[in-house]
């Protein structure tokens, strides 16, 4: 079974440019998360989806960040315009609510460097 | 606001020794996760603890949960170099999953 797939793995952009990350969760997982992880820190939740509905986006900086999960499967996270402080790893994760232990599975992450 | 604190943040230990990582959290929760992260890699699920008194073991790692004390422990028995990694606990409260800062574990051969 394929895990959570993210792309791109690495991205270097200049500040003020836009960037987008894509996530394909594990098949059948209705809950999808986007986390941000700074170097040496734990992941911080940006947004959580239940199917296509964003049920928790309280930590998403909405002035420059946006996300969507059309059809309740794949999701994209966009930053426009990017700032130097956005350099981090963006992790996508998914889980099946009601599944065994509700384990949350993480993708490999998208490493963003803003220069 | 839910806070999750891990202790210690850094740990260097000899192979063969035992040690415990602590995870304290500030609000009621009955679901706690432990993850492992290797440098440059994503998070690997180790344990999901679902109830008070839950104990799970996998190899040299054992995790426990005390919901009354709001404390989880990850115990390492007879450490080996392959266990060197960063370990995170994460707490689920009201469907908001909050991670600790992680414990960077370095096991010396």
PDB file of C-alpha atoms in Angstrom:
ATOM      1  CA  UNK A   1       0.000   0.000   0.000  1.00  0.00           C
ATOM      2  CA  UNK A   2       1.372   3.389  -0.976  1.00  0.00           C
ATOM      3  CA  UNK A   3       1.999   5.864   1.786  1.00  0.00           C
ATOM      4  CA  UNK A   4       1.333   9.577   1.828  1.00  0.00           C
ATOM      5  CA  UNK A   5       2.891  11.070  -1.297  1.00  0.00           C
ATOM      6  CA  UNK A   6       4.100  14.636  -1.469  1.00  0.00           C
ATOM      7  CA  UNK A   7       5.639  16.737  -4.182  1.00  0.00           C
ATOM      8  CA  UNK A   8       7.889  18.448  -4.804  1.00  0.00           C
ATOM      9  CA  UNK A   9      10.400  17.078  -2.316  1.00  0.00           C
ATOM     10  CA  UNK A  10      12.583  20.140  -2.549  1.00  0.00           C
ATOM     11  CA  UNK A  11      11.910  23.662  -3.706  1.00  0.00           C
ATOM     12  CA  UNK A  12      14.080  26.774  -3.740  1.00  0.00           C
ATOM     13  CA  UNK A  13      12.378  30.040  -4.603  1.00  0.00           C
ATOM     14  CA  UNK A  14      13.065  33.717  -4.285  1.00  0.00           C
ATOM     15  CA  UNK A  15      11.104  35.702  -1.767  1.00  0.00           C
ATOM     16  CA  UNK A  16       7.829  37.138  -2.993  1.00  0.00           C
ATOM     17  CA  UNK A  17       7.404  34.241  -5.433  1.00  0.00           C
ATOM     18  CA  UNK A  18       4.510  31.793  -5.125  1.00  0.00           C
ATOM     19  CA  UNK A  19       4.928  28.112  -4.337  1.00  0.00           C
ATOM     20  CA  UNK A  20       2.548  25.173  -4.169  1.00  0.00           C
ATOM     21  CA  UNK A  21       2.797  21.764  -2.565  1.00  0.00           C
ATOM     22  CA  UNK A  22       0.750  18.743  -3.436  1.00  0.00           C
ATOM     23  CA  UNK A  23      -0.297  15.814  -1.268  1.00  0.00           C
ATOM     24  CA  UNK A  24      -1.916  12.496  -2.064  1.00  0.00           C
ATOM     25  CA  UNK A  25      -3.056  10.793   1.147  1.00  0.00           C
ATOM     26  CA  UNK A  26      -3.346   7.094   1.786  1.00  0.00           C
ATOM     27  CA  UNK A  27      -6.319   5.660  -0.050  1.00  0.00           C
ATOM     28  CA  UNK A  28      -9.448   5.746   2.051  1.00  0.00           C
ATOM     29  CA  UNK A  29      -8.114   8.220   4.605  1.00  0.00           C
ATOM     30  CA  UNK A  30     -10.678  10.930   5.107  1.00  0.00           C
ATOM     31  CA  UNK A  31      -8.603  13.091   7.434  1.00  0.00           C
ATOM     32  CA  UNK A  32      -5.744  15.087   5.956  1.00  0.00           C
ATOM     33  CA  UNK A  33      -3.327  17.380   7.763  1.00  0.00           C
ATOM     34  CA  UNK A  34      -0.766  19.930   6.699  1.00  0.00           C
ATOM     35  CA  UNK A  35       1.998  20.568   9.200  1.00  0.00           C
ATOM     36  CA  UNK A  36       4.944  22.937   9.156  1.00  0.00           C
ATOM     37  CA  UNK A  37       8.212  21.822  10.737  1.00  0.00           C
ATOM     38  CA  UNK A  38      11.054  24.211  11.400  1.00  0.00           C
ATOM     39  CA  UNK A  39      14.548  22.884  11.935  1.00  0.00           C
ATOM     40  CA  UNK A  40      14.927  21.361  15.365  1.00  0.00           C
ATOM     41  CA  UNK A  41      11.251  21.808  16.216  1.00  0.00           C
ATOM     42  CA  UNK A  42       8.172  19.637  16.348  1.00  0.00           C
ATOM     43  CA  UNK A  43       5.553  19.800  13.600  1.00  0.00           C
ATOM     44  CA  UNK A  44       2.952  22.556  13.922  1.00  0.00           C
ATOM     45  CA  UNK A  45      -0.520  22.093  12.529  1.00  0.00           C
ATOM     46  CA  UNK A  46      -1.523  24.424   9.720  1.00  0.00           C
ATOM     47  CA  UNK A  47      -4.816  22.916   8.640  1.00  0.00           C
ATOM     48  CA  UNK A  48      -6.887  19.772   9.065  1.00  0.00           C
ATOM     49  CA  UNK A  49      -9.460  18.441   6.622  1.00  0.00           C
ATOM     50  CA  UNK A  50     -12.240  15.983   7.179  1.00  0.00           C
ATOM     51  CA  UNK A  51     -13.043  14.909   3.638  1.00  0.00           C
ATOM     52  CA  UNK A  52     -13.214  18.168   1.686  1.00  0.00           C
ATOM     53  CA  UNK A  53     -14.053  20.370   4.672  1.00  0.00           C
ATOM     54  CA  UNK A  54     -11.372  22.362   6.453  1.00  0.00           C
ATOM     55  CA  UNK A  55     -12.376  21.745  10.067  1.00  0.00           C
ATOM     56  CA  UNK A  56      -9.397  23.450  11.697  1.00  0.00           C
ATOM     57  CA  UNK A  57      -7.501  26.209   9.910  1.00  0.00           C
ATOM     58  CA  UNK A  58      -6.953  28.409  12.931  1.00  0.00           C
ATOM     59  CA  UNK A  59      -3.154  28.229  12.590  1.00  0.00           C
ATOM     60  CA  UNK A  60      -3.047  28.892   8.857  1.00  0.00           C
ATOM     61  CA  UNK A  61      -1.706  32.398   8.059  1.00  0.00           C
ATOM     62  CA  UNK A  62      -4.492  33.243   5.706  1.00  0.00           C
ATOM     63  CA  UNK A  63      -2.927  36.414   4.368  1.00  0.00           C
ATOM     64  CA  UNK A  64      -0.434  34.374   2.355  1.00  0.00           C
ATOM     65  CA  UNK A  65      -1.304  30.711   2.804  1.00  0.00           C
ATOM     66  CA  UNK A  66      -4.190  28.863   1.230  1.00  0.00           C
ATOM     67  CA  UNK A  67      -5.138  25.235   0.944  1.00  0.00           C
ATOM     68  CA  UNK A  68      -7.728  23.173  -0.792  1.00  0.00           C
ATOM     69  CA  UNK A  69      -8.844  19.584  -0.896  1.00  0.00           C
ATOM     70  CA  UNK A  70     -11.149  19.236  -3.810  1.00  0.00           C
ATOM     71  CA  UNK A  71     -13.157  16.006  -3.926  1.00  0.00           C
ATOM     72  CA  UNK A  72     -11.826  15.079  -0.516  1.00  0.00           C
ATOM     73  CA  UNK A  73      -8.719  13.283  -1.769  1.00  0.00           C
ATOM     74  CA  UNK A  74      -5.635  15.187  -2.935  1.00  0.00           C
ATOM     75  CA  UNK A  75      -4.732  18.497  -1.373  1.00  0.00           C
ATOM     76  CA  UNK A  76      -2.615  21.484  -2.286  1.00  0.00           C
ATOM     77  CA  UNK A  77      -1.019  24.044  -0.018  1.00  0.00           C
ATOM     78  CA  UNK A  78      -0.052  27.361  -1.549  1.00  0.00           C
ATOM     79  CA  UNK A  79       2.057  30.244  -0.312  1.00  0.00           C
ATOM     80  CA  UNK A  80       1.852  33.569  -2.097  1.00  0.00           C
ATOM     81  CA  UNK A  81       3.992  35.534  -1.722  1.00  0.00           C
ATOM     82  CA  UNK A  82       6.658  33.533   0.068  1.00  0.00           C
ATOM     83  CA  UNK A  83       8.775  35.174   2.751  1.00  0.00           C
ATOM     84  CA  UNK A  84      12.211  34.219   4.055  1.00  0.00           C
ATOM     85  CA  UNK A  85      10.656  32.936   7.262  1.00  0.00           C
ATOM     86  CA  UNK A  86       8.595  30.395   5.349  1.00  0.00           C
ATOM     87  CA  UNK A  87      11.677  28.247   4.824  1.00  0.00           C
ATOM     88  CA  UNK A  88      10.741  24.973   6.506  1.00  0.00           C
ATOM     89  CA  UNK A  89       9.521  21.469   5.817  1.00  0.00           C
ATOM     90  CA  UNK A  90       5.854  21.152   4.933  1.00  0.00           C
ATOM     91  CA  UNK A  91       4.496  17.807   5.994  1.00  0.00           C
ATOM     92  CA  UNK A  92       1.283  16.234   4.836  1.00  0.00           C
ATOM     93  CA  UNK A  93      -0.320  13.496   6.901  1.00  0.00           C
ATOM     94  CA  UNK A  94      -3.470  11.426   6.760  1.00  0.00           C
ATOM     95  CA  UNK A  95      -5.507   9.174   8.966  1.00  0.00           C
ATOM     96  CA  UNK A  96      -8.695   7.200   8.928  1.00  0.00           C
ATOM     97  CA  UNK A  97     -10.942   8.358  11.734  1.00  0.00           C
ATOM     98  CA  UNK A  98     -12.246   5.295  13.489  1.00  0.00           C
ATOM     99  CA  UNK A  99      -9.401   3.197  12.147  1.00  0.00           C
ATOM    100  CA  UNK A 100      -7.211   1.032  14.376  1.00  0.00           C
ATOM    101  CA  UNK A 101      -5.698   3.456  16.841  1.00  0.00           C
ATOM    102  CA  UNK A 102      -6.201   6.294  14.380  1.00  0.00           C
ATOM    103  CA  UNK A 103      -2.537   6.239  13.467  1.00  0.00           C
ATOM    104  CA  UNK A 104      -1.516   9.348  11.583  1.00  0.00           C
ATOM    105  CA  UNK A 105       0.809   8.642   8.681  1.00  0.00           C
ATOM    106  CA  UNK A 106       3.192  11.285   7.419  1.00  0.00           C
ATOM    107  CA  UNK A 107       4.622  11.899   3.997  1.00  0.00           C
ATOM    108  CA  UNK A 108       8.302  12.574   3.304  1.00  0.00           C
ATOM    109  CA  UNK A 109       7.727  16.308   3.363  1.00  0.00           C
ATOM    110  CA  UNK A 110       8.357  19.195   0.988  1.00  0.00           C
ATOM    111  CA  UNK A 111      11.497  21.109   1.880  1.00  0.00           C
ATOM    112  CA  UNK A 112      11.154  24.788   1.073  1.00  0.00           C
ATOM    113  CA  UNK A 113      14.012  27.260   0.963  1.00  0.00           C
ATOM    114  CA  UNK A 114      13.175  30.894   0.343  1.00  0.00           C
ATOM    115  CA  UNK A 115      16.152  33.041  -0.684  1.00  0.00           C
TER     116      UNK A 115
ATOM    117  CA  UNK B   1      -4.235  26.129  25.118  1.00  0.00           C
ATOM    118  CA  UNK B   2      -2.776  22.649  24.978  1.00  0.00           C
ATOM    119  CA  UNK B   3       0.933  22.487  25.710  1.00  0.00           C
ATOM    120  CA  UNK B   4       3.129  19.445  25.264  1.00  0.00           C
ATOM    121  CA  UNK B   5       6.515  19.338  26.935  1.00  0.00           C
ATOM    122  CA  UNK B   6       9.176  16.730  26.413  1.00  0.00           C
ATOM    123  CA  UNK B   7      12.066  16.106  28.732  1.00  0.00           C
ATOM    124  CA  UNK B   8      14.927  15.948  28.062  1.00  0.00           C
ATOM    125  CA  UNK B   9      15.334  17.739  24.735  1.00  0.00           C
ATOM    126  CA  UNK B  10      18.768  16.255  24.181  1.00  0.00           C
ATOM    127  CA  UNK B  11      20.099  12.959  25.414  1.00  0.00           C
ATOM    128  CA  UNK B  12      23.432  11.324  24.807  1.00  0.00           C
ATOM    129  CA  UNK B  13      23.822   7.865  26.219  1.00  0.00           C
ATOM    130  CA  UNK B  14      25.982   4.790  25.983  1.00  0.00           C
ATOM    131  CA  UNK B  15      24.924   1.626  24.258  1.00  0.00           C
ATOM    132  CA  UNK B  16      23.493  -0.918  26.630  1.00  0.00           C
ATOM    133  CA  UNK B  17      22.047   1.645  29.047  1.00  0.00           C
ATOM    134  CA  UNK B  18      18.413   2.259  29.895  1.00  0.00           C
ATOM    135  CA  UNK B  19      16.701   5.607  29.812  1.00  0.00           C
ATOM    136  CA  UNK B  20      13.309   7.254  29.810  1.00  0.00           C
ATOM    137  CA  UNK B  21      11.898  10.185  27.843  1.00  0.00           C
ATOM    138  CA  UNK B  22       9.019  12.051  29.450  1.00  0.00           C
ATOM    139  CA  UNK B  23       6.075  13.763  27.811  1.00  0.00           C
ATOM    140  CA  UNK B  24       3.842  16.026  29.888  1.00  0.00           C
ATOM    141  CA  UNK B  25       0.745  17.723  28.556  1.00  0.00           C
ATOM    142  CA  UNK B  26      -1.526  20.379  29.927  1.00  0.00           C
ATOM    143  CA  UNK B  27      -5.092  19.322  29.179  1.00  0.00           C
ATOM    144  CA  UNK B  28      -7.305  16.271  29.213  1.00  0.00           C
ATOM    145  CA  UNK B  29      -6.573  13.769  26.485  1.00  0.00           C
ATOM    146  CA  UNK B  30      -6.920  10.053  26.034  1.00  0.00           C
ATOM    147  CA  UNK B  31      -4.873   9.664  22.890  1.00  0.00           C
ATOM    148  CA  UNK B  32      -1.147  10.088  22.643  1.00  0.00           C
ATOM    149  CA  UNK B  33       1.281   9.302  19.863  1.00  0.00           C
ATOM    150  CA  UNK B  34       4.988   8.613  19.763  1.00  0.00           C
ATOM    151  CA  UNK B  35       6.953   9.169  16.575  1.00  0.00           C
ATOM    152  CA  UNK B  36      10.537   8.696  15.489  1.00  0.00           C
ATOM    153  CA  UNK B  37      12.260  11.002  13.006  1.00  0.00           C
ATOM    154  CA  UNK B  38      15.650  10.383  11.449  1.00  0.00           C
ATOM    155  CA  UNK B  39      17.584  13.356  10.048  1.00  0.00           C
ATOM    156  CA  UNK B  40      16.105  14.509   6.766  1.00  0.00           C
ATOM    157  CA  UNK B  41      13.311  11.983   6.969  1.00  0.00           C
ATOM    158  CA  UNK B  42       9.642  12.057   7.800  1.00  0.00           C
ATOM    159  CA  UNK B  43       7.960  10.888  10.986  1.00  0.00           C
ATOM    160  CA  UNK B  44       7.553   7.201  11.623  1.00  0.00           C
ATOM    161  CA  UNK B  45       4.717   6.127  13.904  1.00  0.00           C
ATOM    162  CA  UNK B  46       5.912   4.108  16.889  1.00  0.00           C
ATOM    163  CA  UNK B  47       2.960   3.888  19.255  1.00  0.00           C
ATOM    164  CA  UNK B  48      -0.592   5.090  19.691  1.00  0.00           C
ATOM    165  CA  UNK B  49      -1.761   5.035  23.304  1.00  0.00           C
ATOM    166  CA  UNK B  50      -5.516   5.198  23.695  1.00  0.00           C
ATOM    167  CA  UNK B  51      -6.383   4.862  27.347  1.00  0.00           C
ATOM    168  CA  UNK B  52      -5.177   5.390  30.866  1.00  0.00           C
ATOM    169  CA  UNK B  53      -2.665   2.757  31.833  1.00  0.00           C
ATOM    170  CA  UNK B  54      -1.971   1.758  28.244  1.00  0.00           C
ATOM    171  CA  UNK B  55       1.421   0.186  27.739  1.00  0.00           C
ATOM    172  CA  UNK B  56       2.886  -0.823  24.407  1.00  0.00           C
ATOM    173  CA  UNK B  57       6.226  -2.377  23.589  1.00  0.00           C
ATOM    174  CA  UNK B  58       8.141  -2.848  20.380  1.00  0.00           C
ATOM    175  CA  UNK B  59      11.645  -4.211  20.611  1.00  0.00           C
ATOM    176  CA  UNK B  60      13.699  -2.088  22.972  1.00  0.00           C
ATOM    177  CA  UNK B  61      11.061   0.653  23.204  1.00  0.00           C
ATOM    178  CA  UNK B  62       8.158   0.711  25.625  1.00  0.00           C
ATOM    179  CA  UNK B  63       5.588   3.487  25.922  1.00  0.00           C
ATOM    180  CA  UNK B  64       3.061   4.095  28.652  1.00  0.00           C
ATOM    181  CA  UNK B  65       0.279   6.567  29.321  1.00  0.00           C
ATOM    182  CA  UNK B  66      -1.053   7.975  32.596  1.00  0.00           C
ATOM    183  CA  UNK B  67      -3.954  10.234  31.696  1.00  0.00           C
ATOM    184  CA  UNK B  68      -4.524  11.283  35.290  1.00  0.00           C
ATOM    185  CA  UNK B  69      -0.992  12.565  35.621  1.00  0.00           C
ATOM    186  CA  UNK B  70      -1.067  13.794  31.990  1.00  0.00           C
ATOM    187  CA  UNK B  71       2.188  11.984  31.440  1.00  0.00           C
ATOM    188  CA  UNK B  72       3.545   9.537  28.923  1.00  0.00           C
ATOM    189  CA  UNK B  73       6.926   7.863  29.007  1.00  0.00           C
ATOM    190  CA  UNK B  74       9.044   6.256  26.336  1.00  0.00           C
ATOM    191  CA  UNK B  75      11.484   3.825  27.900  1.00  0.00           C
ATOM    192  CA  UNK B  76      14.544   2.594  26.092  1.00  0.00           C
ATOM    193  CA  UNK B  77      16.035  -0.687  27.234  1.00  0.00           C
ATOM    194  CA  UNK B  78      19.646  -1.626  26.482  1.00  0.00           C
ATOM    195  CA  UNK B  79      20.045   1.105  23.895  1.00  0.00           C
ATOM    196  CA  UNK B  80      21.720   0.382  20.579  1.00  0.00           C
ATOM    197  CA  UNK B  81      23.174   2.870  18.098  1.00  0.00           C
ATOM    198  CA  UNK B  82      20.318   2.293  15.612  1.00  0.00           C
ATOM    199  CA  UNK B  83      17.924   3.960  18.020  1.00  0.00           C
ATOM    200  CA  UNK B  84      19.666   7.310  17.549  1.00  0.00           C
ATOM    201  CA  UNK B  85      16.971   9.666  16.245  1.00  0.00           C
ATOM    202  CA  UNK B  86      14.608  12.393  17.385  1.00  0.00           C
ATOM    203  CA  UNK B  87      11.531  11.174  19.238  1.00  0.00           C
ATOM    204  CA  UNK B  88       8.323  13.179  19.351  1.00  0.00           C
ATOM    205  CA  UNK B  89       5.234  12.765  21.427  1.00  0.00           C
ATOM    206  CA  UNK B  90       1.967  14.251  20.199  1.00  0.00           C
ATOM    207  CA  UNK B  91      -1.269  14.703  22.101  1.00  0.00           C
ATOM    208  CA  UNK B  92      -4.776  14.634  20.655  1.00  0.00           C
ATOM    209  CA  UNK B  93      -7.126  17.006  22.437  1.00  0.00           C
ATOM    210  CA  UNK B  94     -10.430  17.923  20.810  1.00  0.00           C
ATOM    211  CA  UNK B  95      -9.099  16.641  17.492  1.00  0.00           C
ATOM    212  CA  UNK B  96      -6.207  19.077  17.683  1.00  0.00           C
ATOM    213  CA  UNK B  97      -2.945  17.160  17.621  1.00  0.00           C
ATOM    214  CA  UNK B  98      -0.077  19.044  19.197  1.00  0.00           C
ATOM    215  CA  UNK B  99       3.531  17.885  19.074  1.00  0.00           C
ATOM    216  CA  UNK B 100       6.265  18.329  21.622  1.00  0.00           C
ATOM    217  CA  UNK B 101       9.592  19.831  20.609  1.00  0.00           C
ATOM    218  CA  UNK B 102      11.180  16.413  20.360  1.00  0.00           C
ATOM    219  CA  UNK B 103      13.976  14.609  22.183  1.00  0.00           C
ATOM    220  CA  UNK B 104      17.159  14.263  20.179  1.00  0.00           C
ATOM    221  CA  UNK B 105      18.678  10.960  21.218  1.00  0.00           C
ATOM    222  CA  UNK B 106      22.289  10.136  20.438  1.00  0.00           C
ATOM    223  CA  UNK B 107      23.542   6.711  21.392  1.00  0.00           C
ATOM    224  CA  UNK B 108      27.255   6.314  21.588  1.00  0.00           C
ATOM    225  CA  UNK B 109      28.785   3.017  20.503  1.00  0.00           C
TER     226      UNK B 109
END
